[in-house]
Short mmCIF file of the C-alpha atoms (twelve columns), coordinates in Angstrom:
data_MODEL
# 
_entry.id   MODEL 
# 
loop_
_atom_site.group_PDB 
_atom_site.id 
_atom_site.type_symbol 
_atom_site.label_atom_id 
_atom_site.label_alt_id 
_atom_site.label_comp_id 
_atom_site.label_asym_id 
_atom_site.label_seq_id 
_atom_site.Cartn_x 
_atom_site.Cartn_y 
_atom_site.Cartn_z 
_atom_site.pdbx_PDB_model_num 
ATOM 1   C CA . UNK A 1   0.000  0.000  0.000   1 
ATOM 2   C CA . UNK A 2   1.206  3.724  -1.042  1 
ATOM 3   C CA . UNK A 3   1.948  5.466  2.173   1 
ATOM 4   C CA . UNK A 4   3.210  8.858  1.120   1 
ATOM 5   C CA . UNK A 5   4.780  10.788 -2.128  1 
ATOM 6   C CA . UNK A 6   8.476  9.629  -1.219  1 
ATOM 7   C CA . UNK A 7   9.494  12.361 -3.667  1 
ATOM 8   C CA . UNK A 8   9.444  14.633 -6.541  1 
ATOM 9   C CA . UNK A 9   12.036 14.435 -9.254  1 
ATOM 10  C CA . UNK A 10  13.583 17.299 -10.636 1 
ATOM 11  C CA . UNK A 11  16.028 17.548 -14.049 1 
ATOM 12  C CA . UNK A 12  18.209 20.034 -13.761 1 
ATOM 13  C CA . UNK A 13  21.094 21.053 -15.764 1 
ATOM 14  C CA . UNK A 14  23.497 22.119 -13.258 1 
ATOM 15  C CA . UNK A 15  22.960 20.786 -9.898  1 
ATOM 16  C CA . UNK A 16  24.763 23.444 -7.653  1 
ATOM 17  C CA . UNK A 17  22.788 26.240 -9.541  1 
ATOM 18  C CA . UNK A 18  19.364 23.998 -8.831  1 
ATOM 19  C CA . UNK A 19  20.215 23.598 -5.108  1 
ATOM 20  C CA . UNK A 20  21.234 27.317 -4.615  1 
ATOM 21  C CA . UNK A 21  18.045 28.133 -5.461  1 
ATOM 22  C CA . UNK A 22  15.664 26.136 -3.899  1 
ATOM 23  C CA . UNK A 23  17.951 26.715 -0.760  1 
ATOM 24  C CA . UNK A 24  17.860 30.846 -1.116  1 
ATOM 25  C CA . UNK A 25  14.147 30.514 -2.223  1 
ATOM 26  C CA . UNK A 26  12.484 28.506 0.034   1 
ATOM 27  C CA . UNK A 27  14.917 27.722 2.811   1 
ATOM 28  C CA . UNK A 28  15.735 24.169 1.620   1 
ATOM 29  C CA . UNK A 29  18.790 22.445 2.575   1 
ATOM 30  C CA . UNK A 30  20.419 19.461 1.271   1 
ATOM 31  C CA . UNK A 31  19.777 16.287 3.354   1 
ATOM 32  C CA . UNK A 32  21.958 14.000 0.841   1 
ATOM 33  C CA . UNK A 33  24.104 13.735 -2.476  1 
ATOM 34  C CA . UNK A 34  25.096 10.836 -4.291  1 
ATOM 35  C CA . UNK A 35  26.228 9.885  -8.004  1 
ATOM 36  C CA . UNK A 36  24.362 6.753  -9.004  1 
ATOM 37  C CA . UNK A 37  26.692 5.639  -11.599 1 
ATOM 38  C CA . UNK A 38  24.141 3.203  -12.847 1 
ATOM 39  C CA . UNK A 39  21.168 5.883  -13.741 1 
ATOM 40  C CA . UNK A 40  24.059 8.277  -14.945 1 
ATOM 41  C CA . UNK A 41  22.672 10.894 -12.566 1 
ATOM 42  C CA . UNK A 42  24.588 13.462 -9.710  1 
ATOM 43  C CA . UNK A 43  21.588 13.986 -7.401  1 
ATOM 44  C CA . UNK A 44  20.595 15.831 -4.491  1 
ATOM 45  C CA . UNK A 45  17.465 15.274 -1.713  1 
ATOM 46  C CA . UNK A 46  16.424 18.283 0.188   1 
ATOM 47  C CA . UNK A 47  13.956 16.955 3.208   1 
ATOM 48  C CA . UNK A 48  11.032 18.901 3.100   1 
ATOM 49  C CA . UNK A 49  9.352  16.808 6.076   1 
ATOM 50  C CA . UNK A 50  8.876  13.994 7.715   1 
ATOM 51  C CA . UNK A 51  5.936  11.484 7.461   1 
ATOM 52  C CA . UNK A 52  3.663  9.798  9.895   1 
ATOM 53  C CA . UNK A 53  4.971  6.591  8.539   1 
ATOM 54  C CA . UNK A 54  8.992  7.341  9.564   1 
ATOM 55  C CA . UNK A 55  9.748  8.445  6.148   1 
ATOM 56  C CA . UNK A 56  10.253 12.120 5.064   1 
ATOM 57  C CA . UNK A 57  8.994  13.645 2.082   1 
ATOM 58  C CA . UNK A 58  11.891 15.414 -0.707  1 
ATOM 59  C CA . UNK A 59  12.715 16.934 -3.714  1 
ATOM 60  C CA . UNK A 60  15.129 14.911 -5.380  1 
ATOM 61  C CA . UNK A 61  17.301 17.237 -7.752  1 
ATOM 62  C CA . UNK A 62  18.764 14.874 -10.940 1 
ATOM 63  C CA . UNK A 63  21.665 15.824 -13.277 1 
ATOM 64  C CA . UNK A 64  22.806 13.850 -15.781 1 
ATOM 65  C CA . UNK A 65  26.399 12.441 -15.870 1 
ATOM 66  C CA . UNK A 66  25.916 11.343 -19.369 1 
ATOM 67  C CA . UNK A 67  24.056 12.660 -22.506 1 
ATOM 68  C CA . UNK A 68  22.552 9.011  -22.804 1 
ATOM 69  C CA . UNK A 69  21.062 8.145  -19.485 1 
ATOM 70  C CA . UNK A 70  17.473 8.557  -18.762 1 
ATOM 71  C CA . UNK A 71  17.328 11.973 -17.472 1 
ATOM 72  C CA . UNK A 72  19.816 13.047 -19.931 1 
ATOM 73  C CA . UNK A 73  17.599 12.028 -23.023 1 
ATOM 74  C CA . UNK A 74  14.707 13.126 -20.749 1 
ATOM 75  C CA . UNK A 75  16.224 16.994 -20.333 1 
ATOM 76  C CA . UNK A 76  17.753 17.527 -23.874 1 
ATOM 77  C CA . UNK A 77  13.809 16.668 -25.026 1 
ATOM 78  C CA . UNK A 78  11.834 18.345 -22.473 1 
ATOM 79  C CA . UNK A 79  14.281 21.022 -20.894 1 
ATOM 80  C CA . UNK A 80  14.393 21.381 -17.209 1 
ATOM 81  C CA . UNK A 81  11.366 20.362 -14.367 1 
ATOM 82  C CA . UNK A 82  9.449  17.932 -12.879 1 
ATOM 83  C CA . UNK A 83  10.816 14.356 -14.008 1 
ATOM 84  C CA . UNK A 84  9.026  12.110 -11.773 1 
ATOM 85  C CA . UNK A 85  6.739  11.351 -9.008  1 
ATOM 86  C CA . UNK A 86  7.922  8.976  -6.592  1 
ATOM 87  C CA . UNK A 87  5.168  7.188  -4.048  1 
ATOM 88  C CA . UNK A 88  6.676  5.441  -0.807  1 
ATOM 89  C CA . UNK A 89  5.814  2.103  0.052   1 
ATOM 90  C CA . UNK A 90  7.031  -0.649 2.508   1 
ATOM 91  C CA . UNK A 91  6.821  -3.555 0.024   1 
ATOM 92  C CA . UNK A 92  7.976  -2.351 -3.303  1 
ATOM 93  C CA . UNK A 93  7.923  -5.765 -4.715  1 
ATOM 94  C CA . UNK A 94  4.452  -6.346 -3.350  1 
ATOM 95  C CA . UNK A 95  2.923  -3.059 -4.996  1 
ATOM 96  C CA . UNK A 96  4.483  -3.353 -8.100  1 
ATOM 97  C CA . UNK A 97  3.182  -6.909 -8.626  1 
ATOM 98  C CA . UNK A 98  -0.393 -5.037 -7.373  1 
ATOM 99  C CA . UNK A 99  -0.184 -2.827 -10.559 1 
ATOM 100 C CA . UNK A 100 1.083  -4.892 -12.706 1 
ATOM 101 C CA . UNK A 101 -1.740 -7.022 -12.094 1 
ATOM 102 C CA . UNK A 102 -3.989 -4.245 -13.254 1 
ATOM 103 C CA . UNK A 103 -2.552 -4.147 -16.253 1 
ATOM 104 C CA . UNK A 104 0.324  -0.738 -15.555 1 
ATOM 105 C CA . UNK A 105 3.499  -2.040 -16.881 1 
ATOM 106 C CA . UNK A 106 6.265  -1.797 -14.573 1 
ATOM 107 C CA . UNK A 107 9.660  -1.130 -15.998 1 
ATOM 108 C CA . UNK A 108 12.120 -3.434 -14.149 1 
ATOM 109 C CA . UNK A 109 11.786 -6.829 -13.283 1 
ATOM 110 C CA . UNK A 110 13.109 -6.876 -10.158 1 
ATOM 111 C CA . UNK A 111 13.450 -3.702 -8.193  1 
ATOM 112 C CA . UNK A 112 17.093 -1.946 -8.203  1 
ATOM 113 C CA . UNK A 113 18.805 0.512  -5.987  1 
ATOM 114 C CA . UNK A 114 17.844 3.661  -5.867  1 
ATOM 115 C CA . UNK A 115 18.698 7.007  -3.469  1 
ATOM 116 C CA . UNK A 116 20.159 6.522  -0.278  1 
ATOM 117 C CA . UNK A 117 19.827 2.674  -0.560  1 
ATOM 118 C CA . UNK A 118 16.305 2.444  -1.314  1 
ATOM 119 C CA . UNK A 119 14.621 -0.580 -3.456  1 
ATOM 120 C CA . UNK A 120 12.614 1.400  -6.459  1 
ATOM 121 C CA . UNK A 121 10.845 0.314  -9.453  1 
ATOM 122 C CA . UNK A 122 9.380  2.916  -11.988 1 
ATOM 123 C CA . UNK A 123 5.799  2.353  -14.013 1 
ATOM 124 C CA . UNK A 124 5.419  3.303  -17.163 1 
ATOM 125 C CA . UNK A 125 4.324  6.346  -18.073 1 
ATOM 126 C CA . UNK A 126 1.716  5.815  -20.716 1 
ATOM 127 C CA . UNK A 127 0.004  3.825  -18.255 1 
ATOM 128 C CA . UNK A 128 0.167  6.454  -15.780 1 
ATOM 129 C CA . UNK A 129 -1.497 9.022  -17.619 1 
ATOM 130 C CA . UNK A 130 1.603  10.344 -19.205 1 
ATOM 131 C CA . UNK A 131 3.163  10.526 -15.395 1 
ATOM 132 C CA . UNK A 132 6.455  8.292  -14.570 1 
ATOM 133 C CA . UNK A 133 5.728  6.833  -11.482 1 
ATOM 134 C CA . UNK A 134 8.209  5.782  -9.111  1 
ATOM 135 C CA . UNK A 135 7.508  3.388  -6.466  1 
ATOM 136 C CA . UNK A 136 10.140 3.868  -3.113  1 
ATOM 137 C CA . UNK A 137 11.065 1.214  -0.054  1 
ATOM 138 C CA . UNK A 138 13.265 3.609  1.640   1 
ATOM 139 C CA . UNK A 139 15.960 2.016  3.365   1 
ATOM 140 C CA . UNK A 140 16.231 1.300  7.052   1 
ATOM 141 C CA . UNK A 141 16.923 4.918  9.098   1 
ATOM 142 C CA . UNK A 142 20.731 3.857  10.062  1 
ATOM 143 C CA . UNK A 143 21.398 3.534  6.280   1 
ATOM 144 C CA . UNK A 144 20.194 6.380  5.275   1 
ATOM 145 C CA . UNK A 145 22.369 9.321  6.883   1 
ATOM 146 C CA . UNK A 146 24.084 11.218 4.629   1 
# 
């Protein structure tokens, strides 16, 4: 079962310039960073709050590392914004077989490892009325500190 929206990613061009302002505009500081060498992004969450669940709600800030990963093909066709949406869940594995039993097609077979050791999966877009949909098992508290 969904519990919360885990997070909200953004593509950006140039990460520093992206955190700068969301940190002189709305007081938002950097919780983590991480290169995920695998997506070909250099990311960034900024906490925005926490959840009733234990988990915390973020904007996740994405730059490529290469023009052919996912958010690099994503921003040279759509520019910079809102990437994906990104619902929490304790069982990722459980959910995504949920939806893809209603017919959403999920795009990995078996969940991989996303920000700050979480399990994610993504659903595809056209299924999701043109929204890419992550689903998030955050990773235990102790493995998540910066």
């Amino acid at each position: 079962m969904l519990t919360r929206i885990d997070h909200i990613g953004i593509a950006c061009r140039n990460l520093d310039e992206t955190v700068e302002f969301y940190r002189a505009t709305y007081g938002f500081e950097v919780f983590h960073t991480e290169v995920n060498e695998e997506q070909g992004v250099r990311e960034a969450m900024l906490k925005i709050n926490e959840t009733s669940d234990g988990g915390a709600s973020y904007l996740q800030l994405l730059e490529p590392t290469r023009e052919d990963s996912a958010v690099g093909k994503w921003l040279a066709k759509n520019g910079e914004g809102v990437h994906h949406i990104a619902f929490g869940t304790a069982d990722v594995d459980a959910d995504a077989a949920a939806v893809r039993d209603k017919g959403v097609r999920v795009l990995y077979d078996q969940p991989r490892t996303g920000s700050m050791g979480s399990r994610i999966t993504f659903l595809h877009p056209k299924d999701c009325h043109g929204v890419l949909t992550e689903l998030v098992t955050s990773a235990p508290a102790e493995e998540t500190e910066h």
